[in-house]
Amino acid sequence: MQEKVLDGAGEGGVIPVGQVRRLLELMDRRVGGLDDALGHARQDHRAAPEDSRARTELQLVVHYLLYEVAQCSMQRALFLAEVRGRCFRATERALASASVAPSEGKAGAGGKAHRLARTHKGGITPAQYASPLEVVRLYETAMDAVEQMEILPGASGREDVEEMAAVCRAGKLLYMGEAFRVTGSEANAATCYHEVVELLAQASTPHAKKLRELAERIDLEMKVDRILGEYQSSSTTAAADTQTQLKGANGPHVSAEYLTEIPNNEIVVAKNVVQFPPDYQAVACKPVFVDIASTYLDFPRDDEDLELPARKPDAVDSSHSRNVGGISKDKDDEAKPGSKGNKWRWRWGW
């Protein structure tokens, strides 16, 4: 039943949620029936007389039912691990396609846009996004079930049990490597992939072969991506260096002609620019402003320069005597309110 559902979804395809639920319901029913049978077998075993054949047979029945319950739990955990592992790979494809070409959904498109988004983004909805750590926990659950099987007498050391334990450990290591790869620890991821290949080197079951091939493929893809990233970074650096060289070949000639060529231990000064403060040389016991004044100011040196033009006396204005404080008497009279006759006074009630 599990193989039919997995094959129906295609290689690496996401299994529909409805099929997963129906299959899990069948598994849970089987485990529930086995638990009921185990309870009745234990009750009969306790009721059987000691040192009897019936008690020995019931003990074997109890061990068989415990083995079947543990095996069903392991198969359920492995099936869920396969389902969530496919969801994780589909999640990576969806996020990669979304980062390369974001969707342009129209408002009100409804279920049609939702189905188109699933078709173009790896056949998965955001509700089905999975993390590699979820798959790691499912493989740990399967390992616990295998340990319960190994506790039973006669089960430890069997070839099929050892291979199932190797598959569970390899699956856990595989998705731990996926978690390392997602977080950027490629060295730890490569170590996990190599351990998976070593664990499943002698495995013969289809599940083990599929895990080994998946680990080899992911390791190879990671190496290819790293080589391509190094090549792209080197090509980008070379292009940037080329642009810098081109800019250096075309641009600096203009500014190099503008700046003076001086040794490295001196300050660069542009041509045709007055330096401030001025470059004077101070002498001991002489004020600095003397140098500045003697260099940049023109002082009279001849007697002719000392002669000043004769000043002509200003003509005395006769009306100046009438001004008091800069205001003439006529203007003072005009400023008074009563200087324009009685009309102005009567208007204001004076």
Coordinates of C-alpha atoms in Angstrom, one line a residue:
M1 CA 0.0 0.0 0.0
Q2 CA 2.8 2.4 0.9
E3 CA 4.7 1.7 -2.3
K4 CA 1.6 2.2 -4.4
V5 CA 1.0 5.6 -2.9
L6 CA 4.6 6.7 -3.2
D7 CA 4.9 5.4 -6.8
G8 CA 1.6 7.2 -7.7
A9 CA 3.1 10.6 -6.7
G10 CA 6.1 10.1 -9.0
E11 CA 9.8 10.3 -8.3
G12 CA 10.2 13.0 -5.6
G13 CA 6.6 14.3 -6.0
V14 CA 4.5 15.6 -3.2
I15 CA 1.9 13.1 -2.0
P16 CA -1.6 14.6 -1.7
V17 CA -2.7 15.2 1.9
G18 CA -5.9 13.1 1.5
Q19 CA -4.0 10.0 0.5
V20 CA -1.6 10.5 3.4
R21 CA -4.4 10.7 5.8
R22 CA -6.2 7.7 4.5
L23 CA -3.0 5.6 4.6
L24 CA -2.2 6.8 8.1
E25 CA -5.7 5.9 9.2
L26 CA -5.3 2.4 7.9
M27 CA -1.9 2.1 9.7
D28 CA -3.4 3.4 13.0
R29 CA -6.3 0.8 12.7
R30 CA -3.8 -2.0 12.3
V31 CA -1.7 -0.8 15.2
G32 CA -4.9 -0.5 17.3
G33 CA -5.9 -4.0 16.5
L34 CA -2.5 -5.3 17.4
D35 CA -2.6 -3.5 20.7
D36 CA -5.9 -5.1 21.5
A37 CA -4.6 -8.5 20.6
L38 CA -1.5 -7.8 22.7
G39 CA -3.6 -6.9 25.7
H40 CA -5.7 -10.1 25.5
A41 CA -2.5 -12.2 24.9
R42 CA -0.9 -10.7 28.0
Q43 CA -4.0 -11.3 30.1
D44 CA -4.2 -15.0 28.9
H45 CA -0.5 -15.4 29.6
R46 CA -0.9 -14.2 33.2
A47 CA -3.8 -16.5 33.7
A48 CA -2.1 -19.6 32.2
P49 CA -0.5 -22.0 34.7
E50 CA 3.2 -21.9 35.2
D51 CA 5.5 -24.5 33.5
S52 CA 2.8 -25.3 31.0
R53 CA 2.9 -25.5 27.2
A54 CA 0.1 -22.9 26.9
R55 CA 2.0 -20.4 28.9
T56 CA 5.1 -20.9 26.6
E57 CA 3.0 -20.5 23.5
L58 CA 1.3 -17.3 24.9
Q59 CA 4.7 -15.9 25.7
L60 CA 5.7 -16.4 22.0
V61 CA 2.5 -14.8 20.9
V62 CA 3.2 -11.8 23.1
H63 CA 6.7 -11.4 21.7
Y64 CA 5.4 -11.7 18.1
L65 CA 2.7 -9.0 18.8
L66 CA 5.3 -6.7 20.3
Y67 CA 7.5 -7.2 17.3
E68 CA 4.6 -6.4 14.9
V69 CA 3.6 -3.3 16.9
A70 CA 7.2 -2.0 16.8
Q71 CA 7.5 -2.8 13.1
C72 CA 4.3 -1.0 12.3
S73 CA 5.4 2.0 14.3
M74 CA 8.7 2.0 12.4
Q75 CA 7.0 1.7 9.0
R76 CA 4.6 4.6 10.0
A77 CA 7.5 6.8 11.0
L78 CA 9.5 5.9 7.8
F79 CA 6.4 6.7 5.7
L80 CA 5.9 10.1 7.3
A81 CA 9.7 10.7 7.0
E82 CA 9.4 10.0 3.2
V83 CA 6.4 12.3 2.9
R84 CA 8.0 15.2 4.8
G85 CA 11.3 14.7 3.0
R86 CA 9.5 15.2 -0.3
C87 CA 7.7 18.2 1.1
F88 CA 11.1 19.6 2.1
R89 CA 12.6 19.2 -1.3
A90 CA 9.4 20.7 -2.8
T91 CA 9.8 23.6 -0.4
E92 CA 13.3 24.3 -1.6
R93 CA 12.1 24.3 -5.2
A94 CA 9.2 26.6 -4.4
L95 CA 11.4 29.1 -2.5
A96 CA 14.0 29.0 -5.2
S97 CA 11.4 29.6 -7.9
A98 CA 9.8 32.4 -5.8
S99 CA 13.2 34.1 -5.4
V100 CA 14.0 33.9 -9.1
A101 CA 10.6 34.8 -10.5
P102 CA 8.1 36.1 -7.9
S103 CA 4.5 35.4 -8.7
E104 CA 2.3 38.0 -10.1
G105 CA -1.1 37.0 -8.8
K106 CA -4.2 39.2 -9.5
A107 CA -6.6 40.1 -6.8
G108 CA -9.7 38.0 -6.8
A109 CA -8.2 35.2 -8.8
G110 CA -9.3 32.7 -6.1
G111 CA -8.6 29.0 -6.4
K112 CA -7.4 29.2 -9.9
A113 CA -4.4 31.4 -8.9
H114 CA -3.8 29.1 -6.0
R115 CA -3.6 26.0 -8.3
L116 CA -1.4 27.9 -10.7
A117 CA 0.9 28.8 -7.9
R118 CA 1.2 25.2 -6.9
T119 CA 1.9 24.2 -10.5
H120 CA 4.6 26.8 -11.0
K121 CA 6.2 26.5 -7.5
G122 CA 6.9 22.8 -7.2
G123 CA 3.3 21.5 -6.5
I124 CA 3.2 22.6 -2.8
T125 CA 1.3 25.1 -0.8
P126 CA 2.9 27.2 2.1
A127 CA 0.9 25.0 4.6
Q128 CA 2.9 22.0 3.5
Y129 CA 6.3 23.6 3.8
A130 CA 8.7 21.3 5.8
S131 CA 11.9 21.6 7.6
P132 CA 14.7 18.9 7.5
L133 CA 14.6 18.8 11.3
E134 CA 11.1 17.4 11.1
V135 CA 12.4 14.5 9.1
V136 CA 15.2 14.0 11.6
R137 CA 12.7 13.6 14.4
L138 CA 10.7 11.1 12.4
Y139 CA 13.8 9.0 11.8
E140 CA 14.6 9.2 15.5
T141 CA 11.1 7.8 16.2
A142 CA 11.8 5.0 13.8
M143 CA 15.1 4.2 15.5
D144 CA 13.3 4.0 18.9
A145 CA 10.9 1.4 17.3
V146 CA 13.9 -0.6 16.0
E147 CA 15.4 -0.6 19.5
Q148 CA 12.2 -2.0 20.9
M149 CA 12.4 -4.8 18.3
E150 CA 16.0 -5.5 19.2
I151 CA 15.1 -5.9 22.9
L152 CA 13.0 -9.0 22.0
P153 CA 14.7 -12.4 22.2
G154 CA 15.9 -13.6 18.9
A155 CA 15.5 -10.3 17.1
S156 CA 18.9 -8.7 17.9
G157 CA 21.5 -9.5 15.4
R158 CA 19.2 -10.4 12.5
E159 CA 20.1 -9.2 9.1
D160 CA 16.8 -7.4 8.4
V161 CA 16.8 -5.7 11.8
E162 CA 20.3 -4.5 11.4
E163 CA 19.5 -3.2 7.9
M164 CA 16.5 -1.3 9.2
A165 CA 18.6 0.2 11.9
A166 CA 21.1 1.3 9.4
V167 CA 18.4 2.8 7.2
C168 CA 17.1 4.8 10.2
R169 CA 20.5 6.1 11.2
A170 CA 21.3 7.0 7.5
G171 CA 18.1 8.9 7.1
K172 CA 18.7 10.8 10.3
L173 CA 22.3 11.7 9.1
L174 CA 21.0 12.6 5.6
Y175 CA 18.6 15.2 6.8
M176 CA 21.0 16.5 9.4
G177 CA 23.3 17.1 6.5
E178 CA 20.4 18.9 4.8
A179 CA 19.9 21.1 7.8
F180 CA 23.6 21.9 7.8
R181 CA 23.5 22.7 4.1
V182 CA 20.5 25.0 4.5
T183 CA 22.3 26.9 7.3
G184 CA 25.5 27.2 5.2
S185 CA 27.8 24.6 7.0
E186 CA 28.8 22.8 3.8
A187 CA 31.7 20.9 5.5
N188 CA 29.4 19.4 8.2
A189 CA 26.9 18.5 5.5
A190 CA 29.5 16.8 3.3
T191 CA 30.6 14.7 6.4
C192 CA 27.0 13.6 7.0
Y193 CA 26.5 12.6 3.3
H194 CA 29.7 10.6 3.3
E195 CA 28.6 8.7 6.5
V196 CA 25.3 7.9 4.8
V197 CA 27.0 6.4 1.8
E198 CA 29.3 4.4 4.1
L199 CA 26.4 3.1 6.2
L200 CA 24.4 2.0 3.2
A201 CA 27.2 0.7 1.0
Q202 CA 26.2 -2.9 1.5
A203 CA 22.4 -2.3 1.8
S204 CA 20.1 -4.2 -0.6
T205 CA 16.6 -2.9 0.2
P206 CA 15.0 -0.3 -2.2
H207 CA 14.7 2.3 0.6
A208 CA 18.3 2.0 1.5
K209 CA 19.4 2.3 -2.2
K210 CA 17.2 5.3 -2.6
L211 CA 18.7 7.0 0.4
R212 CA 22.3 6.3 -0.7
E213 CA 21.6 7.6 -4.2
L214 CA 20.0 10.7 -2.8
A215 CA 22.9 11.4 -0.5
E216 CA 25.4 11.0 -3.4
R217 CA 23.3 13.3 -5.7
I218 CA 23.0 16.0 -3.0
D219 CA 26.7 15.9 -2.3
L220 CA 27.5 16.2 -6.0
E221 CA 25.1 19.1 -6.4
M222 CA 26.5 20.9 -3.5
K223 CA 30.0 20.5 -4.9
V224 CA 28.9 21.8 -8.3
D225 CA 27.1 24.8 -6.7
R226 CA 30.2 25.6 -4.7
I227 CA 32.4 25.5 -7.9
L228 CA 30.0 27.6 -9.8
G229 CA 29.8 30.1 -7.0
E230 CA 33.6 30.4 -6.8
Y231 CA 33.7 30.8 -10.6
Q232 CA 31.0 33.5 -10.6
S233 CA 32.7 35.3 -7.7
S234 CA 36.1 35.2 -9.5
S235 CA 34.5 36.4 -12.8
T236 CA 32.7 39.2 -10.9
T237 CA 36.0 40.2 -9.3
A238 CA 37.8 40.1 -12.6
A239 CA 35.1 42.2 -14.2
A240 CA 35.3 44.7 -11.4
D241 CA 39.1 44.9 -11.7
T242 CA 38.7 45.4 -15.5
Q243 CA 36.3 48.3 -14.9
T244 CA 38.7 49.8 -12.4
Q245 CA 41.6 49.5 -14.8
L246 CA 39.5 51.1 -17.6
K247 CA 38.5 54.0 -15.3
G248 CA 42.1 54.3 -14.2
A249 CA 43.2 54.5 -17.9
N250 CA 40.6 57.1 -18.8
G251 CA 39.9 59.2 -15.8
P252 CA 43.0 60.1 -13.7
H253 CA 44.8 61.9 -16.6
V254 CA 42.7 65.0 -16.1
S255 CA 43.2 65.2 -12.4
A256 CA 46.9 64.2 -12.5
E257 CA 47.6 67.2 -14.7
Y258 CA 45.9 69.4 -12.2
L259 CA 47.8 68.2 -9.2
T260 CA 51.5 68.8 -8.7
E261 CA 53.9 65.9 -8.5
I262 CA 55.7 66.1 -5.1
P263 CA 57.2 63.5 -2.8
N264 CA 55.0 61.4 -0.6
N265 CA 56.2 63.1 2.6
E266 CA 54.7 66.5 1.7
I267 CA 51.2 67.7 1.5
V268 CA 49.6 67.8 -2.0
V269 CA 48.7 71.3 -3.1
A270 CA 46.7 72.0 -6.2
K271 CA 48.0 74.3 -8.9
N272 CA 46.7 77.9 -9.3
V273 CA 45.2 77.8 -5.9
V274 CA 46.2 80.3 -3.2
Q275 CA 47.3 78.4 -0.1
F276 CA 45.8 79.4 3.2
P277 CA 47.3 80.2 5.6
P278 CA 50.1 81.7 3.6
D279 CA 53.4 79.9 3.6
Y280 CA 55.6 82.3 5.6
Q281 CA 58.9 81.7 7.4
A282 CA 58.9 83.0 10.9
V283 CA 62.1 84.4 12.4
A284 CA 63.1 84.2 16.0
C285 CA 62.1 87.1 18.2
K286 CA 60.0 88.7 15.4
P287 CA 56.1 88.6 15.4
V288 CA 54.4 86.6 12.8
F289 CA 52.3 89.5 11.5
V290 CA 55.5 91.3 10.5
D291 CA 56.2 88.7 7.9
I292 CA 52.6 88.8 6.6
A293 CA 52.5 92.6 6.6
S294 CA 55.9 92.9 4.8
T295 CA 54.8 90.4 2.2
Y296 CA 51.2 91.2 1.4
L297 CA 50.8 95.0 2.3
D298 CA 52.1 98.0 0.4
F299 CA 53.5 100.7 2.7
P300 CA 54.5 104.3 1.6
R301 CA 58.2 104.5 1.0
D302 CA 58.8 107.9 -0.6
D303 CA 58.0 111.4 0.5
E304 CA 55.7 111.9 -2.4
D305 CA 53.5 109.0 -1.1
L306 CA 53.3 110.7 2.3
E307 CA 51.8 114.0 0.9
L308 CA 48.1 114.1 1.3
P309 CA 45.8 116.3 -0.8
A310 CA 44.8 119.6 0.7
R311 CA 41.3 119.6 2.2
K312 CA 39.0 122.4 1.0
P313 CA 36.9 124.1 3.7
D314 CA 33.3 123.5 3.4
A315 CA 31.0 126.5 2.7
V316 CA 29.1 127.8 5.7
D317 CA 25.4 127.7 5.1
S318 CA 23.4 130.7 6.5
S319 CA 20.5 128.4 7.2
H320 CA 22.7 126.3 9.5
S321 CA 22.3 128.8 12.3
R322 CA 18.6 128.3 12.2
N323 CA 18.9 124.5 12.6
V324 CA 18.7 123.2 16.1
G325 CA 19.5 119.5 16.5
G326 CA 19.5 119.0 12.8
I327 CA 15.9 120.3 12.4
S328 CA 15.1 123.8 10.9
K329 CA 12.8 126.2 12.4
D330 CA 10.3 126.0 9.5
K331 CA 10.2 122.3 9.8
D332 CA 9.7 122.6 13.6
D333 CA 6.8 125.0 13.1
E334 CA 5.3 122.6 10.6
A335 CA 5.5 119.8 13.0
K336 CA 3.4 121.6 15.6
P337 CA -0.3 120.8 15.5
G338 CA -1.4 124.5 15.8
S339 CA 0.7 125.9 13.0
K340 CA -1.9 125.5 10.2
G341 CA -4.6 127.7 11.6
N342 CA -7.7 127.4 13.7
K343 CA -9.4 124.9 11.4
W344 CA -7.2 122.1 12.7
R345 CA -7.8 123.1 16.3
W346 CA -11.6 123.3 16.0
R347 CA -11.8 119.9 14.4
W348 CA -10.2 118.3 17.4
G349 CA -12.2 120.3 19.9
W350 CA -9.4 122.6 20.9

